[in-house]
Short mmCIF file of C-alpha atoms in Angstrom, two decimals:
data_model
loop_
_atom_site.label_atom_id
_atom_site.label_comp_id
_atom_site.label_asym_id
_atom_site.label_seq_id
_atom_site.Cartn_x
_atom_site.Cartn_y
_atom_site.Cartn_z
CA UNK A 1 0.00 0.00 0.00
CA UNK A 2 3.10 2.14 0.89
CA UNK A 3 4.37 1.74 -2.63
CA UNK A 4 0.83 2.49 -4.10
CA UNK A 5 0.30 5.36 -2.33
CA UNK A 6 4.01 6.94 -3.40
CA UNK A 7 3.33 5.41 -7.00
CA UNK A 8 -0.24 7.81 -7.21
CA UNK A 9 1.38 10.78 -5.10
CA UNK A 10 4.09 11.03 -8.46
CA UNK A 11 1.34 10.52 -10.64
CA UNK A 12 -0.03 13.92 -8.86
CA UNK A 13 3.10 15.45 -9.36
CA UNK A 14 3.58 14.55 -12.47
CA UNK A 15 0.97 15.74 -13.72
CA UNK A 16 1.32 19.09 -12.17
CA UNK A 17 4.64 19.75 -13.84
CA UNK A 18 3.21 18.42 -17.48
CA UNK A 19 0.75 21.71 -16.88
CA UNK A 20 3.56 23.59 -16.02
CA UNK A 21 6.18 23.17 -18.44
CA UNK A 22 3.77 24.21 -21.33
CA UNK A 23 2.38 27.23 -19.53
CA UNK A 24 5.97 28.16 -18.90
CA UNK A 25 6.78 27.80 -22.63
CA UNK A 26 6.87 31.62 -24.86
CA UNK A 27 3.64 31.64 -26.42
CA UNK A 28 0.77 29.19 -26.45
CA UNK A 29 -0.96 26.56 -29.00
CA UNK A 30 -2.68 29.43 -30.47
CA UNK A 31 0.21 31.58 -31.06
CA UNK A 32 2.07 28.88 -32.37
CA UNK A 33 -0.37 27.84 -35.62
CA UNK A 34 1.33 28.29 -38.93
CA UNK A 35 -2.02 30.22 -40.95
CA UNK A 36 -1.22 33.36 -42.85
CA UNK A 37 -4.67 34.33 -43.08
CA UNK A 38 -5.45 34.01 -39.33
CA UNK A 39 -6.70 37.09 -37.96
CA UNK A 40 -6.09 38.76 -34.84
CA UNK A 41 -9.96 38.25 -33.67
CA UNK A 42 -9.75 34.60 -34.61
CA UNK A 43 -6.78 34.06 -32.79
CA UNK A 44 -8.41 35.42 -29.41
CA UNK A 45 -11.48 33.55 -30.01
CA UNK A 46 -9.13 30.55 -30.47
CA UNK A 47 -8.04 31.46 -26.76
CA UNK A 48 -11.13 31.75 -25.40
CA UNK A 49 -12.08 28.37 -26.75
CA UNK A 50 -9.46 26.27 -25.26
CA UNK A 51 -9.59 28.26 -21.79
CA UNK A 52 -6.50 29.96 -22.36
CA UNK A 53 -7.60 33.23 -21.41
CA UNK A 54 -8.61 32.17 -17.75
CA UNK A 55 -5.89 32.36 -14.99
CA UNK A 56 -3.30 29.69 -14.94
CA UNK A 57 -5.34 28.31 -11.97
CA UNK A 58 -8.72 27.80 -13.60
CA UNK A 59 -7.12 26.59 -16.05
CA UNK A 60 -5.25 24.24 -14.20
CA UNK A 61 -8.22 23.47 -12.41
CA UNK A 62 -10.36 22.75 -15.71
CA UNK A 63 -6.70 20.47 -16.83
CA UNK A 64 -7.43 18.64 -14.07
CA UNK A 65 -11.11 18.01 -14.60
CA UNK A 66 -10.80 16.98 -17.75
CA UNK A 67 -8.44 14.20 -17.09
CA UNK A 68 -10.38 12.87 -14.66
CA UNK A 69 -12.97 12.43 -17.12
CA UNK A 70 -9.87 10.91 -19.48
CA UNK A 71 -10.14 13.64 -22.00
CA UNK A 72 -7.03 14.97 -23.32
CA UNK A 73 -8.33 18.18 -25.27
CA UNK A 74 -8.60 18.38 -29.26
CA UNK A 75 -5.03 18.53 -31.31
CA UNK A 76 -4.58 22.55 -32.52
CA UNK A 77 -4.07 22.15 -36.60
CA UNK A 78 -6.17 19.28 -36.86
CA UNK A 79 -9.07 19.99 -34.21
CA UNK A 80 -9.25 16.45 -33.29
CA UNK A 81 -9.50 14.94 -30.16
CA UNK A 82 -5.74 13.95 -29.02
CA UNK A 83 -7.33 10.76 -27.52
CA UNK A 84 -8.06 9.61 -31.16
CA UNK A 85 -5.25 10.73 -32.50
CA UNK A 86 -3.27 8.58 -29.96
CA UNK A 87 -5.22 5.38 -30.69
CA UNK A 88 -3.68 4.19 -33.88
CA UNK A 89 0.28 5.14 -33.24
CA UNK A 90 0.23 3.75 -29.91
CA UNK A 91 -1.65 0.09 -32.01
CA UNK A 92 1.47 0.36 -34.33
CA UNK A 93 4.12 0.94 -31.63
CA UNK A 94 3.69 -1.50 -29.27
CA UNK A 95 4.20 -4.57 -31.57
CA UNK A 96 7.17 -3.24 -32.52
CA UNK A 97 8.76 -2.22 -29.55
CA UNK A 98 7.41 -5.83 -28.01
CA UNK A 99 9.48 -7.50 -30.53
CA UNK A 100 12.38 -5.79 -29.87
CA UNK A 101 12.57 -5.88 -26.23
CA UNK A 102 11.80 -9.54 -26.45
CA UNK A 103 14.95 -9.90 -28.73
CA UNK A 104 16.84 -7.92 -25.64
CA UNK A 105 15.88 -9.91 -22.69
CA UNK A 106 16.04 -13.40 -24.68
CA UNK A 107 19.32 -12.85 -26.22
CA UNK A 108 21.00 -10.47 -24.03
CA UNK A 109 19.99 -12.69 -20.76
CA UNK A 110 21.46 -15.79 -22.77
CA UNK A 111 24.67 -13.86 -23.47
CA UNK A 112 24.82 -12.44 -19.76
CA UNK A 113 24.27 -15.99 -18.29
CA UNK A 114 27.04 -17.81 -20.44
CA UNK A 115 29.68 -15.01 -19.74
CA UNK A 116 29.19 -14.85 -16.37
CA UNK A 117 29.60 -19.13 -16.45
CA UNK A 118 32.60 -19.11 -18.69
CA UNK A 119 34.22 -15.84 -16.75
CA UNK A 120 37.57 -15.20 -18.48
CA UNK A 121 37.25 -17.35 -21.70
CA UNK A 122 36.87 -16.30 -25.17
CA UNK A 123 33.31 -16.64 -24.69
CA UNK A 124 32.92 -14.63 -21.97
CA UNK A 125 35.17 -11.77 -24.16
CA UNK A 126 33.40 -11.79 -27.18
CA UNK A 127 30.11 -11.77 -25.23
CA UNK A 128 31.49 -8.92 -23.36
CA UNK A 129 33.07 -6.86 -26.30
CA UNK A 130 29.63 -7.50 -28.54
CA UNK A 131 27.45 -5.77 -25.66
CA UNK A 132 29.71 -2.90 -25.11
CA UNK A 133 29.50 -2.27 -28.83
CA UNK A 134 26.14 -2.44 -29.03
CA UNK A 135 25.74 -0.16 -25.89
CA UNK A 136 27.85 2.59 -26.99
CA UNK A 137 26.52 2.17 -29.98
CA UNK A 138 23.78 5.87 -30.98
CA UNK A 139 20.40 4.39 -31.79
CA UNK A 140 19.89 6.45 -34.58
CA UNK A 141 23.53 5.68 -36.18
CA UNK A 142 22.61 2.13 -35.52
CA UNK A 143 19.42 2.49 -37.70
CA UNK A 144 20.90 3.95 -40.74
CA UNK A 145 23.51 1.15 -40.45
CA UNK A 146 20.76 -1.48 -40.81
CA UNK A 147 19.36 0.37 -43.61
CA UNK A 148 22.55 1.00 -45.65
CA UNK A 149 23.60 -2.69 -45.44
CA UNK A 150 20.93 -5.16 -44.14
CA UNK A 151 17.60 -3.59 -46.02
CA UNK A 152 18.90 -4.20 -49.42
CA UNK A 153 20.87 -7.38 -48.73
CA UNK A 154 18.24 -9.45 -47.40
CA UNK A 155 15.29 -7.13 -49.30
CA UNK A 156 13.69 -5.81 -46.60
CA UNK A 157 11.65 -2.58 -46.38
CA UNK A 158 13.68 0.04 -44.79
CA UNK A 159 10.51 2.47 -44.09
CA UNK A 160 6.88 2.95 -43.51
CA UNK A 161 4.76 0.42 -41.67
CA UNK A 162 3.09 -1.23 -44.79
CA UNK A 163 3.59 -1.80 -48.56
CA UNK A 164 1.26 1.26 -50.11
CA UNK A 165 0.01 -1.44 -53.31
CA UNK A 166 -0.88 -4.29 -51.07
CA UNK A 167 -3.83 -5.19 -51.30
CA UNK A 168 -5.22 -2.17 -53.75
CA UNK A 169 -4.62 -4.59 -56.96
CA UNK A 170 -4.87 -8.10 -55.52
CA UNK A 171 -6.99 -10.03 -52.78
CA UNK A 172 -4.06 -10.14 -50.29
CA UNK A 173 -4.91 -12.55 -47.67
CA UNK A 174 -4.92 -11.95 -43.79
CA UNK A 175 -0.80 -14.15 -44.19
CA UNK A 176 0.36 -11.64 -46.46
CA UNK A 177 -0.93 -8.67 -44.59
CA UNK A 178 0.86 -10.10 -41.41
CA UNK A 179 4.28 -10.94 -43.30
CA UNK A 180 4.07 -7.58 -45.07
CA UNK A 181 3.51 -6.00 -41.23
CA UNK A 182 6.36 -7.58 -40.09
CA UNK A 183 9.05 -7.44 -42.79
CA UNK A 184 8.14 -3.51 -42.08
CA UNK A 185 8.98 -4.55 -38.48
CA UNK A 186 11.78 -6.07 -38.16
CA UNK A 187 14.29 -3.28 -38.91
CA UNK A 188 13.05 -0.78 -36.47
CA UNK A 189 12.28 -3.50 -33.82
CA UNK A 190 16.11 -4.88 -34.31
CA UNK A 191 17.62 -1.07 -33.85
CA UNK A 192 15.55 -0.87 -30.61
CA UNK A 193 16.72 -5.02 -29.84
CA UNK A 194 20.23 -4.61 -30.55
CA UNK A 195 20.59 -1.28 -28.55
CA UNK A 196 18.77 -2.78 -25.34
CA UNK A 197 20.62 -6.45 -25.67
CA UNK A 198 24.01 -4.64 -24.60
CA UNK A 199 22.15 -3.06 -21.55
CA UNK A 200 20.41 -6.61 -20.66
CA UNK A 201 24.11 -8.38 -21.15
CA UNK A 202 26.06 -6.06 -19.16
CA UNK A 203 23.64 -6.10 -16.00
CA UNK A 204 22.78 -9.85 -16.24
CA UNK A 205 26.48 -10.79 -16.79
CA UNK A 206 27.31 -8.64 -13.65
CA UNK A 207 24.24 -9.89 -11.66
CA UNK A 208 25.25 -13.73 -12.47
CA UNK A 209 28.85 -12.84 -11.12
CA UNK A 210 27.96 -11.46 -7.97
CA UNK A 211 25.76 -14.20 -7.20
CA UNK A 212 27.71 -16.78 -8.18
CA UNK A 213 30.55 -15.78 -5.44
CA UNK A 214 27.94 -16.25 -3.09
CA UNK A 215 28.80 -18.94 -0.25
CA UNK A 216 25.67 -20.80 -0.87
CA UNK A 217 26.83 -21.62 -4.57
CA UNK A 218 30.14 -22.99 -3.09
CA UNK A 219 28.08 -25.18 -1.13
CA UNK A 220 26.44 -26.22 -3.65
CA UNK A 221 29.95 -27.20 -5.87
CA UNK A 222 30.71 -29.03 -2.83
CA UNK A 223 27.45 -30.74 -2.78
CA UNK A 224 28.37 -32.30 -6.67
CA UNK A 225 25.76 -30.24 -8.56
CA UNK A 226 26.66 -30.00 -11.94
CA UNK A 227 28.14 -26.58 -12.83
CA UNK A 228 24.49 -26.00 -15.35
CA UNK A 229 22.32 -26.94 -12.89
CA UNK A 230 23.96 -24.25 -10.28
CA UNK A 231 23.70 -21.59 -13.03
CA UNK A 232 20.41 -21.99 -13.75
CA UNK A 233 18.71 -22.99 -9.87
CA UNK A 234 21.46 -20.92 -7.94
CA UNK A 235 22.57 -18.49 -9.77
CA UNK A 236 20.02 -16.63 -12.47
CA UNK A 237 17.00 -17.59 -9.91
CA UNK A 238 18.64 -14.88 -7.43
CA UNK A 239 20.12 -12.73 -10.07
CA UNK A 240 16.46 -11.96 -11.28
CA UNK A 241 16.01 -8.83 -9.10
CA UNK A 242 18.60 -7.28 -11.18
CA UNK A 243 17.41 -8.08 -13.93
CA UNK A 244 13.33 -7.06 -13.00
CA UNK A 245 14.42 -3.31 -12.54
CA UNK A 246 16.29 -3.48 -15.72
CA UNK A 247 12.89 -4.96 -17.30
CA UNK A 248 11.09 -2.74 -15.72
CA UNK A 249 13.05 0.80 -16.54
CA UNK A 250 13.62 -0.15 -19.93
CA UNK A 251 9.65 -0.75 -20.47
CA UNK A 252 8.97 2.35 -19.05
CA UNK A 253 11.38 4.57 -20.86
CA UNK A 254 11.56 2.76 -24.02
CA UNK A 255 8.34 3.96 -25.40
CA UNK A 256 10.05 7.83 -25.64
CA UNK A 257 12.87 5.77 -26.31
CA UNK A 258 11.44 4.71 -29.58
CA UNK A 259 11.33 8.19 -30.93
CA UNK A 260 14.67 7.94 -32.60
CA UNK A 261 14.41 4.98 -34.09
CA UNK A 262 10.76 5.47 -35.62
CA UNK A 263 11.94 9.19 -36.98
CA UNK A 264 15.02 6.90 -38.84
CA UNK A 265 12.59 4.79 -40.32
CA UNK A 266 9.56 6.60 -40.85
CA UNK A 267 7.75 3.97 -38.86
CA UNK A 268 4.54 5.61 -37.90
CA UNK A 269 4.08 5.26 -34.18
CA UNK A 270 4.29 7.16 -31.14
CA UNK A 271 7.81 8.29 -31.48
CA UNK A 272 7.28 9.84 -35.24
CA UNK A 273 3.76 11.50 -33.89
CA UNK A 274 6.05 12.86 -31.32
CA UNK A 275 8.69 14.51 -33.58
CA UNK A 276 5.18 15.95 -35.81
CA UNK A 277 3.95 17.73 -32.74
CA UNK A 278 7.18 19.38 -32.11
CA UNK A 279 7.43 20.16 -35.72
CA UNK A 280 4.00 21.82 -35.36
CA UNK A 281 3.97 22.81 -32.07
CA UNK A 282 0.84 21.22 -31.01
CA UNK A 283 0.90 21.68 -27.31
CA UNK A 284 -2.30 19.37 -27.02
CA UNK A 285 -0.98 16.89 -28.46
CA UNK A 286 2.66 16.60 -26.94
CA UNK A 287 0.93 17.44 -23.01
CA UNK A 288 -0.95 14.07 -23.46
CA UNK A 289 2.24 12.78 -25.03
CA UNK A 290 4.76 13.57 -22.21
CA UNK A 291 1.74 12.38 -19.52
CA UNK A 292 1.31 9.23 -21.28
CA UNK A 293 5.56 8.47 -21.15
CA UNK A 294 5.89 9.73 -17.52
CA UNK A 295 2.42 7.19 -16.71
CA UNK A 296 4.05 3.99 -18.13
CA UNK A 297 7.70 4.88 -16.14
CA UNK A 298 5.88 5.39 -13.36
CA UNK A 299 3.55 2.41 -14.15
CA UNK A 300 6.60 -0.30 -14.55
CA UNK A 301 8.16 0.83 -11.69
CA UNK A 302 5.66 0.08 -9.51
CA UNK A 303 5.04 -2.80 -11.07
CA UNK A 304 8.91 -4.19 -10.83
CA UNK A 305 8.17 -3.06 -6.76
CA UNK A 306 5.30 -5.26 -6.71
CA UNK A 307 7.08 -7.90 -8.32
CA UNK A 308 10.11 -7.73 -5.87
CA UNK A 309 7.82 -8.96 -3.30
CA UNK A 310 7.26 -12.26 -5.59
CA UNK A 311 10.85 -13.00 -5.97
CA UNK A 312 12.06 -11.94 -3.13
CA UNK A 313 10.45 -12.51 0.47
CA UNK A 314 13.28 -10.74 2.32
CA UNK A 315 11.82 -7.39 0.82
CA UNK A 316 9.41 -6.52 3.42
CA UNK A 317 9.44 -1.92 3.10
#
């Protein structure tokens, strides 16, 4: 309840400083619309339409009101609501990022374990030297890298989310839809993979080491467990709190952490909606934005707090 309660309180908080950073900006969504022909008198009566001529506590008082009641406010240039304009990004960037942080925890937890068990070997080197690379590596220079030499190699799409004939001039069935989807997939979702894998190597390899100097797994040596069976009962088993934050941080942040990667590849999510509102300077639009990335951070968070509690009985506060 103690980790609820601090879990809602920055929920408050964060909410109050989403209001505030755009209020603190020069200018305001109306000031900001690109229309030549916009009069003086339509620009006021833009004001007085979205509130913005109230005090900066009404209107904070009306921000708050209208969240409660989940609605987000329309988008400036388009006069949509931002709740809808949300919907159908968010659809296309969580497959993709699922795929790609499902590369990261499967391969770079693999990698981690099997360094940390052959310590000092070749394979514990090369495992070591491919996740620094990949670390250090920019995500966007990674992206272009992919497209340069992998997209026409292996003839894969290196942009866009589907093929624009598919379907117009042929029956495509529900198969090719899905293989078209994913061929359109699998470039962004390795950038984000390949970038996280080094982050889930480095942390599980370290996690597996400390663990693995622990008395109890000499006891176990002595006992005449096989070295796999330590690994995988011993070791990893109480390495995974570790390895829960890192799940949990890099689900929270990797959503805004997308933005790079989907602006490389055109990919139209959340990330390239993102970079549009800036370009636009639909406040609207980038408010429910930032609330929405600083809701799932705070979201997996409390969720790898929750889960601690699973794994680990000794946490009790």
């Amino acid at each position: 309840m103690k980790r609820v309660a601090f879990a809602l309180l920055t929920v408050f908080i964060a909410i109050t400083l989403n209001f505030v950073l755009f209020r603190a900006l020069s200018g305001d969504a109306v000031s900001a619309l690109r229309c030549r022909q916009c009069s003086a008198a339509f620009k006021e009566a833009q004001r007085r339409e979205l509130g913005l001529d109230k005090s900066k506590w009404e209107q904070y008082k009306l921000y708050v009101a209208d969240l409660a009641r989940f609605d987000l406010g329309n988008s400036v240039p388009s006069e949509k609501p931002v709740r809808g304009e949300l919907v159908e990004p968010i659809k296309n960037s969580l497959p993709m990022i699922a795929l790609g942080t499902l590369f990261a925890i499967v391969f770079g937890t693999l990698v981690g374990v099997i360094s940390a068990w052959r310590r000092g070997t070749a394979v514990d080197k090369g495992g070591l030297y491919t996740a620094l690379s990949f670390y250090s590596m920019p995500t966007q220079w990674l992206g272009l890298m992919l497209i340069f030499f992998v997209a026409s190699a292996v003839g894969l799409p290196s942009s866009g989310i589907k093929t624009p004939t598919l379907g117009l001039f042929t029956d495509a069935s529900m198969w090719e839809l899905f293989v078209d989807r994913m061929k359109h997939m699998i470039l962004p979702a390795l950038t984000l993979g390949l970038v996280l894998y080094g982050d889930y190597a480095l942390i599980v390899r370290s996690a597996m080491l400390e663990t693995l100097g622990e008395d109890y797994v000499l006891t176990a040596r002595a006992k005449g467990l096989k070295n796999w069976a330590i690994v995988r009962s011993h070791g990893l088993r109480n390495a995974m709190l570790p390895i829960i934050t890192l799940v949990a941080l890099s689900l929270g942040f990797i959503i805004g952490g997308s933005i790079t990667v989907e602006y490389v590849f055109s990919y139209p999510g959340l990330g390239l909606l993102t970079v549009e509102a800036i370009d636009k300077r639909d406040f609207p639009l980038l408010q429910a934005i930032f609330l929405l990335l600083t809701l799932s951070v705070i979201f997996f968070n409390l969720l790898a707090d929750l889960l601690y509690f699973t794994f680990d009985p000794r946490v009790t506060a």
